[in-house]
mmCIF file of N, CA and C in Angstrom:
data_model
loop_
_atom_site.group_PDB
_atom_site.id
_atom_site.type_symbol
_atom_site.label_atom_id
_atom_site.label_comp_id
_atom_site.label_asym_id
_atom_site.label_seq_id
_atom_site.Cartn_x
_atom_site.Cartn_y
_atom_site.Cartn_z
ATOM 1 N N UNK A 1 50.172 -4.918 37.018
ATOM 2 C CA UNK A 1 50.096 -5.355 35.641
ATOM 3 C C UNK A 1 50.405 -6.854 35.505
ATOM 4 N N UNK A 2 51.366 -7.313 36.297
ATOM 5 C CA UNK A 2 51.740 -8.731 36.250
ATOM 6 C C UNK A 2 50.567 -9.611 36.669
ATOM 7 N N UNK A 3 49.789 -9.144 37.652
ATOM 8 C CA UNK A 3 48.624 -9.916 38.096
ATOM 9 C C UNK A 3 47.581 -10.026 36.982
ATOM 10 N N UNK A 4 47.380 -8.960 36.236
ATOM 11 C CA UNK A 4 46.427 -8.980 35.127
ATOM 12 C C UNK A 4 46.889 -9.961 34.036
ATOM 13 N N UNK A 5 48.171 -9.959 33.744
ATOM 14 C CA UNK A 5 48.708 -10.872 32.731
ATOM 15 C C UNK A 5 48.544 -12.321 33.173
ATOM 16 N N UNK A 6 48.841 -12.608 34.438
ATOM 17 C CA UNK A 6 48.655 -13.972 34.959
ATOM 18 C C UNK A 6 47.181 -14.368 34.941
ATOM 19 N N UNK A 7 46.322 -13.420 35.283
ATOM 20 C CA UNK A 7 44.884 -13.694 35.261
ATOM 21 C C UNK A 7 44.419 -14.043 33.843
ATOM 22 N N UNK A 8 44.848 -13.268 32.859
ATOM 23 C CA UNK A 8 44.461 -13.526 31.463
ATOM 24 C C UNK A 8 45.017 -14.873 31.005
ATOM 25 N N UNK A 9 46.246 -15.185 31.401
ATOM 26 C CA UNK A 9 46.850 -16.470 31.047
ATOM 27 C C UNK A 9 46.002 -17.623 31.589
ATOM 28 N N UNK A 10 45.711 -17.598 32.875
ATOM 29 C CA UNK A 10 44.925 -18.682 33.472
ATOM 30 C C UNK A 10 43.489 -18.711 32.955
ATOM 31 N N UNK A 11 42.903 -17.557 32.747
ATOM 32 C CA UNK A 11 41.547 -17.497 32.210
ATOM 33 C C UNK A 11 41.487 -18.119 30.816
ATOM 34 N N UNK A 12 42.455 -17.802 29.980
ATOM 35 C CA UNK A 12 42.451 -18.370 28.627
ATOM 36 C C UNK A 12 42.640 -19.881 28.662
ATOM 37 N N UNK A 13 43.512 -20.386 29.526
ATOM 38 C CA UNK A 13 43.699 -21.838 29.644
ATOM 39 C C UNK A 13 42.446 -22.522 30.195
ATOM 40 N N UNK A 14 41.855 -21.931 31.215
ATOM 41 C CA UNK A 14 40.654 -22.520 31.812
ATOM 42 C C UNK A 14 39.505 -22.536 30.806
ATOM 43 N N UNK A 15 39.317 -21.452 30.080
ATOM 44 C CA UNK A 15 38.243 -21.408 29.074
ATOM 45 C C UNK A 15 38.502 -22.414 27.961
ATOM 46 N N UNK A 16 39.735 -22.499 27.501
ATOM 47 C CA UNK A 16 40.085 -23.403 26.409
ATOM 48 C C UNK A 16 39.905 -24.859 26.824
ATOM 49 N N UNK A 17 40.525 -25.249 27.915
ATOM 50 C CA UNK A 17 40.435 -26.642 28.374
ATOM 51 C C UNK A 17 39.024 -26.956 28.851
ATOM 52 N N UNK A 18 38.386 -26.010 29.520
ATOM 53 C CA UNK A 18 37.004 -26.214 29.949
ATOM 54 C C UNK A 18 36.065 -26.401 28.771
ATOM 55 N N UNK A 19 36.284 -25.636 27.709
ATOM 56 C CA UNK A 19 35.472 -25.791 26.503
ATOM 57 C C UNK A 19 35.648 -27.162 25.870
ATOM 58 N N UNK A 20 36.883 -27.638 25.858
ATOM 59 C CA UNK A 20 37.157 -28.971 25.307
ATOM 60 C C UNK A 20 36.438 -30.039 26.131
ATOM 61 N N UNK A 21 36.572 -29.964 27.435
ATOM 62 C CA UNK A 21 35.948 -30.951 28.324
ATOM 63 C C UNK A 21 34.433 -30.881 28.207
ATOM 64 N N UNK A 22 33.883 -29.679 28.247
ATOM 65 C CA UNK A 22 32.430 -29.540 28.202
ATOM 66 C C UNK A 22 31.870 -30.063 26.880
ATOM 67 N N UNK A 23 32.498 -29.699 25.782
ATOM 68 C CA UNK A 23 31.994 -30.159 24.480
ATOM 69 C C UNK A 23 32.156 -31.662 24.325
ATOM 70 N N UNK A 24 33.333 -32.174 24.678
ATOM 71 C CA UNK A 24 33.634 -33.590 24.453
ATOM 72 C C UNK A 24 32.848 -34.533 25.350
ATOM 73 N N UNK A 25 32.633 -34.145 26.602
ATOM 74 C CA UNK A 25 32.027 -35.066 27.555
ATOM 75 C C UNK A 25 30.570 -34.753 27.898
ATOM 76 N N UNK A 26 30.094 -33.584 27.520
ATOM 77 C CA UNK A 26 28.713 -33.227 27.844
ATOM 78 C C UNK A 26 27.888 -32.895 26.601
ATOM 79 N N UNK A 27 28.337 -31.912 25.830
ATOM 80 C CA UNK A 27 27.540 -31.431 24.706
ATOM 81 C C UNK A 27 27.400 -32.471 23.599
ATOM 82 N N UNK A 28 28.505 -32.925 23.040
ATOM 83 C CA UNK A 28 28.444 -33.867 21.914
ATOM 84 C C UNK A 28 27.721 -35.166 22.270
ATOM 85 N N UNK A 29 28.011 -35.788 23.425
ATOM 86 C CA UNK A 29 27.270 -37.019 23.745
ATOM 87 C C UNK A 29 25.759 -36.808 23.859
ATOM 88 N N UNK A 30 25.339 -35.690 24.412
ATOM 89 C CA UNK A 30 23.904 -35.424 24.533
ATOM 90 C C UNK A 30 23.280 -35.217 23.158
ATOM 91 N N UNK A 31 23.960 -34.482 22.306
ATOM 92 C CA UNK A 31 23.445 -34.257 20.947
ATOM 93 C C UNK A 31 23.287 -35.587 20.219
ATOM 94 N N UNK A 32 24.302 -36.441 20.313
ATOM 95 C CA UNK A 32 24.233 -37.732 19.608
ATOM 96 C C UNK A 32 23.255 -38.704 20.266
ATOM 97 N N UNK A 33 22.966 -38.499 21.537
ATOM 98 C CA UNK A 33 21.984 -39.364 22.202
ATOM 99 C C UNK A 33 20.555 -38.956 21.836
ATOM 100 N N UNK A 34 20.310 -37.663 21.710
ATOM 101 C CA UNK A 34 18.956 -37.165 21.479
ATOM 102 C C UNK A 34 18.523 -37.189 20.011
ATOM 103 N N UNK A 35 19.475 -37.053 19.105
ATOM 104 C CA UNK A 35 19.138 -36.951 17.683
ATOM 105 C C UNK A 35 19.690 -38.148 16.915
ATOM 106 N N UNK A 36 19.139 -38.372 15.730
ATOM 107 C CA UNK A 36 19.701 -39.422 14.891
ATOM 108 C C UNK A 36 21.099 -39.000 14.450
ATOM 109 N N UNK A 37 21.889 -39.964 14.043
ATOM 110 C CA UNK A 37 23.308 -39.749 13.767
ATOM 111 C C UNK A 37 23.552 -38.658 12.732
ATOM 112 N N UNK A 38 22.791 -38.648 11.655
ATOM 113 C CA UNK A 38 22.994 -37.657 10.591
ATOM 114 C C UNK A 38 22.712 -36.240 11.068
ATOM 115 N N UNK A 39 21.598 -36.058 11.769
ATOM 116 C CA UNK A 39 21.227 -34.725 12.257
ATOM 117 C C UNK A 39 22.216 -34.259 13.332
ATOM 118 N N UNK A 40 22.613 -35.174 14.218
ATOM 119 C CA UNK A 40 23.583 -34.828 15.256
ATOM 120 C C UNK A 40 24.915 -34.419 14.621
ATOM 121 N N UNK A 41 25.350 -35.162 13.609
ATOM 122 C CA UNK A 41 26.582 -34.815 12.907
ATOM 123 C C UNK A 41 26.500 -33.460 12.231
ATOM 124 N N UNK A 42 25.323 -33.152 11.710
ATOM 125 C CA UNK A 42 25.117 -31.850 11.068
ATOM 126 C C UNK A 42 25.233 -30.722 12.094
ATOM 127 N N UNK A 43 24.634 -30.905 13.249
ATOM 128 C CA UNK A 43 24.684 -29.879 14.300
ATOM 129 C C UNK A 43 26.107 -29.707 14.819
ATOM 130 N N UNK A 44 26.777 -30.821 15.083
ATOM 131 C CA UNK A 44 28.164 -30.741 15.557
ATOM 132 C C UNK A 44 29.045 -30.096 14.493
ATOM 133 N N UNK A 45 28.772 -30.381 13.223
ATOM 134 C CA UNK A 45 29.514 -29.747 12.137
ATOM 135 C C UNK A 45 29.343 -28.232 12.107
ATOM 136 N N UNK A 46 28.185 -27.763 12.530
ATOM 137 C CA UNK A 46 27.948 -26.316 12.615
ATOM 138 C C UNK A 46 28.689 -25.720 13.813
ATOM 139 N N UNK A 47 28.765 -26.483 14.892
ATOM 140 C CA UNK A 47 29.434 -26.007 16.107
ATOM 141 C C UNK A 47 30.950 -25.974 15.939
ATOM 142 N N UNK A 48 31.521 -26.959 15.232
ATOM 143 C CA UNK A 48 32.978 -27.102 15.152
ATOM 144 C C UNK A 48 33.732 -25.837 14.743
ATOM 145 N N UNK A 49 33.349 -25.097 13.708
ATOM 146 C CA UNK A 49 34.136 -23.894 13.375
ATOM 147 C C UNK A 49 34.194 -22.888 14.534
ATOM 148 N N UNK A 50 33.103 -22.710 15.242
ATOM 149 C CA UNK A 50 33.086 -21.793 16.389
ATOM 150 C C UNK A 50 33.924 -22.350 17.544
ATOM 151 N N UNK A 51 33.827 -23.650 17.738
ATOM 152 C CA UNK A 51 34.587 -24.355 18.776
ATOM 153 C C UNK A 51 36.084 -24.169 18.546
ATOM 154 N N UNK A 52 36.536 -24.400 17.327
ATOM 155 C CA UNK A 52 37.953 -24.242 17.026
ATOM 156 C C UNK A 52 38.379 -22.776 17.075
ATOM 157 N N UNK A 53 37.541 -21.864 16.604
ATOM 158 C CA UNK A 53 37.880 -20.438 16.671
ATOM 159 C C UNK A 53 38.058 -19.998 18.119
ATOM 160 N N UNK A 54 37.156 -20.441 18.992
ATOM 161 C CA UNK A 54 37.276 -20.121 20.411
ATOM 162 C C UNK A 54 38.616 -20.633 20.945
ATOM 163 N N UNK A 55 39.007 -21.821 20.551
ATOM 164 C CA UNK A 55 40.296 -22.380 20.961
ATOM 165 C C UNK A 55 41.469 -21.588 20.419
ATOM 166 N N UNK A 56 41.362 -21.127 19.178
ATOM 167 C CA UNK A 56 42.442 -20.313 18.598
ATOM 168 C C UNK A 56 42.643 -19.036 19.415
ATOM 169 N N UNK A 57 41.542 -18.384 19.741
ATOM 170 C CA UNK A 57 41.625 -17.135 20.515
ATOM 171 C C UNK A 57 42.256 -17.407 21.872
ATOM 172 N N UNK A 58 41.785 -18.437 22.557
ATOM 173 C CA UNK A 58 42.339 -18.777 23.869
ATOM 174 C C UNK A 58 43.815 -19.156 23.766
ATOM 175 N N UNK A 59 44.186 -19.896 22.732
ATOM 176 C CA UNK A 59 45.574 -20.319 22.551
ATOM 177 C C UNK A 59 46.489 -19.121 22.333
ATOM 178 N N UNK A 60 46.073 -18.208 21.484
ATOM 179 C CA UNK A 60 46.895 -17.026 21.209
ATOM 180 C C UNK A 60 47.019 -16.164 22.461
ATOM 181 N N UNK A 61 45.921 -16.004 23.189
ATOM 182 C CA UNK A 61 45.982 -15.222 24.434
ATOM 183 C C UNK A 61 46.902 -15.878 25.455
ATOM 184 N N UNK A 62 46.802 -17.193 25.604
ATOM 185 C CA UNK A 62 47.661 -17.904 26.560
ATOM 186 C C UNK A 62 49.127 -17.787 26.157
ATOM 187 N N UNK A 63 49.411 -17.972 24.883
ATOM 188 C CA UNK A 63 50.788 -17.876 24.409
ATOM 189 C C UNK A 63 51.345 -16.471 24.601
ATOM 190 N N UNK A 64 50.583 -15.481 24.202
ATOM 191 C CA UNK A 64 51.033 -14.089 24.332
ATOM 192 C C UNK A 64 51.316 -13.739 25.789
ATOM 193 N N UNK A 65 50.378 -14.042 26.667
ATOM 194 C CA UNK A 65 50.562 -13.675 28.075
ATOM 195 C C UNK A 65 51.692 -14.468 28.725
ATOM 196 N N UNK A 66 51.879 -15.724 28.315
ATOM 197 C CA UNK A 66 52.981 -16.515 28.871
ATOM 198 C C UNK A 66 54.322 -15.965 28.407
ATOM 199 N N UNK A 67 54.412 -15.599 27.154
ATOM 200 C CA UNK A 67 55.672 -15.055 26.644
ATOM 201 C C UNK A 67 55.983 -13.678 27.221
ATOM 202 N N UNK A 68 54.939 -12.881 27.476
ATOM 203 C CA UNK A 68 55.142 -11.552 28.056
ATOM 204 C C UNK A 68 55.552 -11.654 29.524
ATOM 205 N N UNK A 69 55.042 -12.653 30.220
ATOM 206 C CA UNK A 69 55.260 -12.737 31.660
ATOM 207 C C UNK A 69 56.560 -13.424 32.063
ATOM 208 N N UNK A 70 57.279 -13.981 31.132
ATOM 209 C CA UNK A 70 58.512 -14.696 31.475
ATOM 210 C C UNK A 70 59.592 -14.447 30.433
ATOM 211 N N UNK A 71 60.843 -14.624 30.854
ATOM 212 C CA UNK A 71 61.947 -14.496 29.908
ATOM 213 C C UNK A 71 62.294 -15.844 29.274
ATOM 214 N N UNK A 72 61.774 -16.919 29.838
ATOM 215 C CA UNK A 72 62.043 -18.258 29.328
ATOM 216 C C UNK A 72 61.256 -18.498 28.049
ATOM 217 N N UNK A 73 61.933 -18.914 27.000
ATOM 218 C CA UNK A 73 61.235 -19.214 25.750
ATOM 219 C C UNK A 73 60.900 -20.694 25.641
ATOM 220 N N UNK A 74 61.726 -21.556 26.229
ATOM 221 C CA UNK A 74 61.508 -22.989 26.116
ATOM 222 C C UNK A 74 61.483 -23.684 27.470
ATOM 223 N N UNK A 75 60.717 -23.129 28.385
ATOM 224 C CA UNK A 75 60.516 -23.790 29.667
ATOM 225 C C UNK A 75 59.418 -24.843 29.540
ATOM 226 N N UNK A 76 59.155 -25.584 30.593
ATOM 227 C CA UNK A 76 58.130 -26.638 30.535
ATOM 228 C C UNK A 76 56.736 -26.113 30.178
ATOM 229 N N UNK A 77 56.356 -24.966 30.730
ATOM 230 C CA UNK A 77 55.045 -24.386 30.415
ATOM 231 C C UNK A 77 54.940 -24.046 28.926
ATOM 232 N N UNK A 78 55.987 -23.438 28.420
ATOM 233 C CA UNK A 78 55.979 -23.023 27.024
ATOM 234 C C UNK A 78 55.928 -24.235 26.092
ATOM 235 N N UNK A 79 56.713 -25.258 26.402
ATOM 236 C CA UNK A 79 56.735 -26.455 25.558
ATOM 237 C C UNK A 79 55.367 -27.139 25.562
ATOM 238 N N UNK A 80 54.755 -27.270 26.739
ATOM 239 C CA UNK A 80 53.418 -27.879 26.805
ATOM 240 C C UNK A 80 52.394 -27.042 26.040
ATOM 241 N N UNK A 81 52.489 -25.736 26.177
ATOM 242 C CA UNK A 81 51.557 -24.864 25.463
ATOM 243 C C UNK A 81 51.776 -24.950 23.953
ATOM 244 N N UNK A 82 53.024 -24.996 23.506
ATOM 245 C CA UNK A 82 53.305 -25.153 22.065
ATOM 246 C C UNK A 82 52.725 -26.470 21.536
ATOM 247 N N UNK A 83 52.842 -27.534 22.317
ATOM 248 C CA UNK A 83 52.285 -28.831 21.904
ATOM 249 C C UNK A 83 50.766 -28.753 21.807
ATOM 250 N N UNK A 84 50.138 -28.124 22.810
ATOM 251 C CA UNK A 84 48.679 -27.951 22.786
ATOM 252 C C UNK A 84 48.245 -27.139 21.569
ATOM 253 N N UNK A 85 48.948 -26.051 21.319
ATOM 254 C CA UNK A 85 48.595 -25.183 20.194
ATOM 255 C C UNK A 85 48.782 -25.917 18.866
ATOM 256 N N UNK A 86 49.876 -26.624 18.722
ATOM 257 C CA UNK A 86 50.125 -27.365 17.474
ATOM 258 C C UNK A 86 49.025 -28.401 17.250
ATOM 259 N N UNK A 87 48.659 -29.131 18.297
ATOM 260 C CA UNK A 87 47.586 -30.125 18.176
ATOM 261 C C UNK A 87 46.254 -29.488 17.838
ATOM 262 N N UNK A 88 45.963 -28.374 18.470
ATOM 263 C CA UNK A 88 44.684 -27.691 18.238
ATOM 264 C C UNK A 88 44.592 -27.159 16.814
ATOM 265 N N UNK A 89 45.655 -26.489 16.362
ATOM 266 C CA UNK A 89 45.637 -25.949 15.003
ATOM 267 C C UNK A 89 45.612 -27.065 13.964
ATOM 268 N N UNK A 90 46.302 -28.166 14.230
ATOM 269 C CA UNK A 90 46.260 -29.302 13.311
ATOM 270 C C UNK A 90 44.842 -29.871 13.228
ATOM 271 N N UNK A 91 44.229 -30.053 14.381
ATOM 272 C CA UNK A 91 42.859 -30.597 14.404
ATOM 273 C C UNK A 91 41.881 -29.651 13.716
ATOM 274 N N UNK A 92 42.017 -28.361 13.959
ATOM 275 C CA UNK A 92 41.072 -27.403 13.412
ATOM 276 C C UNK A 92 41.281 -27.050 11.954
ATOM 277 N N UNK A 93 42.540 -26.999 11.526
ATOM 278 C CA UNK A 93 42.832 -26.542 10.167
ATOM 279 C C UNK A 93 43.112 -27.673 9.178
ATOM 280 N N UNK A 94 43.431 -28.863 9.677
ATOM 281 C CA UNK A 94 43.732 -29.982 8.790
ATOM 282 C C UNK A 94 42.689 -31.090 8.928
ATOM 283 N N UNK A 95 42.533 -31.595 10.136
ATOM 284 C CA UNK A 95 41.659 -32.756 10.345
ATOM 285 C C UNK A 95 40.183 -32.411 10.155
ATOM 286 N N UNK A 96 39.743 -31.314 10.728
ATOM 287 C CA UNK A 96 38.324 -30.950 10.631
ATOM 288 C C UNK A 96 37.869 -30.736 9.184
ATOM 289 N N UNK A 97 38.601 -29.956 8.369
ATOM 290 C CA UNK A 97 38.183 -29.826 6.962
ATOM 291 C C UNK A 97 38.222 -31.153 6.204
ATOM 292 N N UNK A 98 39.229 -31.979 6.497
ATOM 293 C CA UNK A 98 39.309 -33.285 5.838
ATOM 294 C C UNK A 98 38.110 -34.148 6.213
ATOM 295 N N UNK A 99 37.733 -34.142 7.497
ATOM 296 C CA UNK A 99 36.568 -34.908 7.949
ATOM 297 C C UNK A 99 35.293 -34.401 7.284
ATOM 298 N N UNK A 100 35.156 -33.087 7.204
ATOM 299 C CA UNK A 100 33.979 -32.490 6.564
ATOM 300 C C UNK A 100 33.888 -32.900 5.097
ATOM 301 N N UNK A 101 35.025 -32.905 4.413
ATOM 302 C CA UNK A 101 35.072 -33.308 3.008
ATOM 303 C C UNK A 101 34.720 -34.786 2.848
ATOM 304 N N UNK A 102 35.276 -35.640 3.694
ATOM 305 C CA UNK A 102 34.974 -37.075 3.621
ATOM 306 C C UNK A 102 33.505 -37.351 3.917
ATOM 307 N N UNK A 103 32.941 -36.601 4.838
ATOM 308 C CA UNK A 103 31.516 -36.765 5.155
ATOM 309 C C UNK A 103 30.660 -36.402 3.943
ATOM 310 N N UNK A 104 31.019 -35.318 3.262
ATOM 311 C CA UNK A 104 30.274 -34.912 2.065
ATOM 312 C C UNK A 104 30.433 -35.948 0.960
ATOM 313 N N UNK A 105 31.629 -36.489 0.800
ATOM 314 C CA UNK A 105 31.855 -37.526 -0.206
ATOM 315 C C UNK A 105 31.060 -38.794 0.123
ATOM 316 N N UNK A 106 30.988 -39.119 1.402
ATOM 317 C CA UNK A 106 30.213 -40.295 1.828
ATOM 318 C C UNK A 106 28.738 -40.118 1.496
ATOM 319 N N UNK A 107 28.222 -38.932 1.741
ATOM 320 C CA UNK A 107 26.805 -38.672 1.485
ATOM 321 C C UNK A 107 26.478 -38.678 -0.007
ATOM 322 N N UNK A 108 27.440 -38.286 -0.831
ATOM 323 C CA UNK A 108 27.182 -38.232 -2.266
ATOM 324 C C UNK A 108 27.627 -39.500 -3.007
ATOM 325 N N UNK A 109 28.160 -40.473 -2.273
ATOM 326 C CA UNK A 109 28.623 -41.714 -2.907
ATOM 327 C C UNK A 109 27.445 -42.464 -3.518
ATOM 328 N N UNK A 110 27.706 -43.103 -4.631
ATOM 329 C CA UNK A 110 26.631 -43.780 -5.365
ATOM 330 C C UNK A 110 26.452 -45.236 -4.953
ATOM 331 N N UNK A 111 27.509 -45.898 -4.523
ATOM 332 C CA UNK A 111 27.382 -47.314 -4.164
ATOM 333 C C UNK A 111 27.607 -47.520 -2.675
ATOM 334 N N UNK A 112 27.139 -48.645 -2.172
ATOM 335 C CA UNK A 112 27.304 -48.977 -0.755
ATOM 336 C C UNK A 112 28.774 -49.181 -0.408
ATOM 337 N N UNK A 113 29.533 -49.766 -1.330
ATOM 338 C CA UNK A 113 30.961 -49.992 -1.094
ATOM 339 C C UNK A 113 31.708 -48.666 -0.978
ATOM 340 N N UNK A 114 31.339 -47.746 -1.869
ATOM 341 C CA UNK A 114 31.970 -46.425 -1.851
ATOM 342 C C UNK A 114 31.625 -45.681 -0.555
ATOM 343 N N UNK A 115 30.363 -45.770 -0.132
ATOM 344 C CA UNK A 115 29.955 -45.147 1.130
ATOM 345 C C UNK A 115 30.726 -45.735 2.298
ATOM 346 N N UNK A 116 30.891 -47.050 2.296
ATOM 347 C CA UNK A 116 31.622 -47.722 3.374
ATOM 348 C C UNK A 116 33.081 -47.299 3.398
ATOM 349 N N UNK A 117 33.691 -47.159 2.221
ATOM 350 C CA UNK A 117 35.083 -46.708 2.135
ATOM 351 C C UNK A 117 35.233 -45.307 2.724
ATOM 352 N N UNK A 118 34.343 -44.387 2.336
ATOM 353 C CA UNK A 118 34.397 -43.025 2.881
ATOM 354 C C UNK A 118 34.079 -43.004 4.373
ATOM 355 N N UNK A 119 33.216 -43.902 4.817
ATOM 356 C CA UNK A 119 32.883 -44.002 6.244
ATOM 357 C C UNK A 119 34.115 -44.394 7.056
ATOM 358 N N UNK A 120 34.860 -45.365 6.581
ATOM 359 C CA UNK A 120 36.079 -45.805 7.267
ATOM 360 C C UNK A 120 37.094 -44.668 7.315
ATOM 361 N N UNK A 121 37.281 -43.985 6.183
ATOM 362 C CA UNK A 121 38.218 -42.854 6.139
ATOM 363 C C UNK A 121 37.758 -41.718 7.049
ATOM 364 N N UNK A 122 36.441 -41.459 7.070
ATOM 365 C CA UNK A 122 35.898 -40.411 7.933
ATOM 366 C C UNK A 122 36.155 -40.737 9.401
ATOM 367 N N UNK A 123 35.876 -41.957 9.806
ATOM 368 C CA UNK A 123 36.086 -42.349 11.207
ATOM 369 C C UNK A 123 37.555 -42.235 11.598
ATOM 370 N N UNK A 124 38.441 -42.611 10.696
ATOM 371 C CA UNK A 124 39.879 -42.515 10.971
ATOM 372 C C UNK A 124 40.291 -41.046 11.141
ATOM 373 N N UNK A 125 39.850 -40.201 10.228
ATOM 374 C CA UNK A 125 40.188 -38.769 10.315
ATOM 375 C C UNK A 125 39.553 -38.134 11.548
ATOM 376 N N UNK A 126 38.309 -38.489 11.825
ATOM 377 C CA UNK A 126 37.585 -37.919 12.968
ATOM 378 C C UNK A 126 38.251 -38.311 14.297
ATOM 379 N N UNK A 127 38.792 -39.509 14.344
ATOM 380 C CA UNK A 127 39.452 -39.949 15.592
ATOM 381 C C UNK A 127 40.713 -39.140 15.884
ATOM 382 N N UNK A 128 41.321 -38.559 14.857
ATOM 383 C CA UNK A 128 42.496 -37.723 15.066
ATOM 384 C C UNK A 128 42.158 -36.392 15.720
ATOM 385 N N UNK A 129 40.962 -35.914 15.482
ATOM 386 C CA UNK A 129 40.559 -34.619 16.039
ATOM 387 C C UNK A 129 40.377 -34.740 17.531
#
């Protein structure tokens, strides 16, 4: 049983981190290279909810299996995992919706100055994710 728990722990971490690396360094750059910026942003916006949900599932599985497999609550593994989870949930539940809202406001802005203001705010929020 312990081997299965360790396997699930490592599988969830590998899938989660692998998904981040694959999306960040392969998928998103190719999408933005092949399509115009607006269309690429639209496609990535469709992918993001699934991307974050996949991370939530992997994070919960990793946390559960790590806590079940050890008596330590605040060891180095647990602290690093808590930091990863906090960052992921913040990016997915706070930054991503804020970026989506700013993007919509930018698109509906009436003046060039207003669009530029929302663009700056969008880039700042997007960089946090």
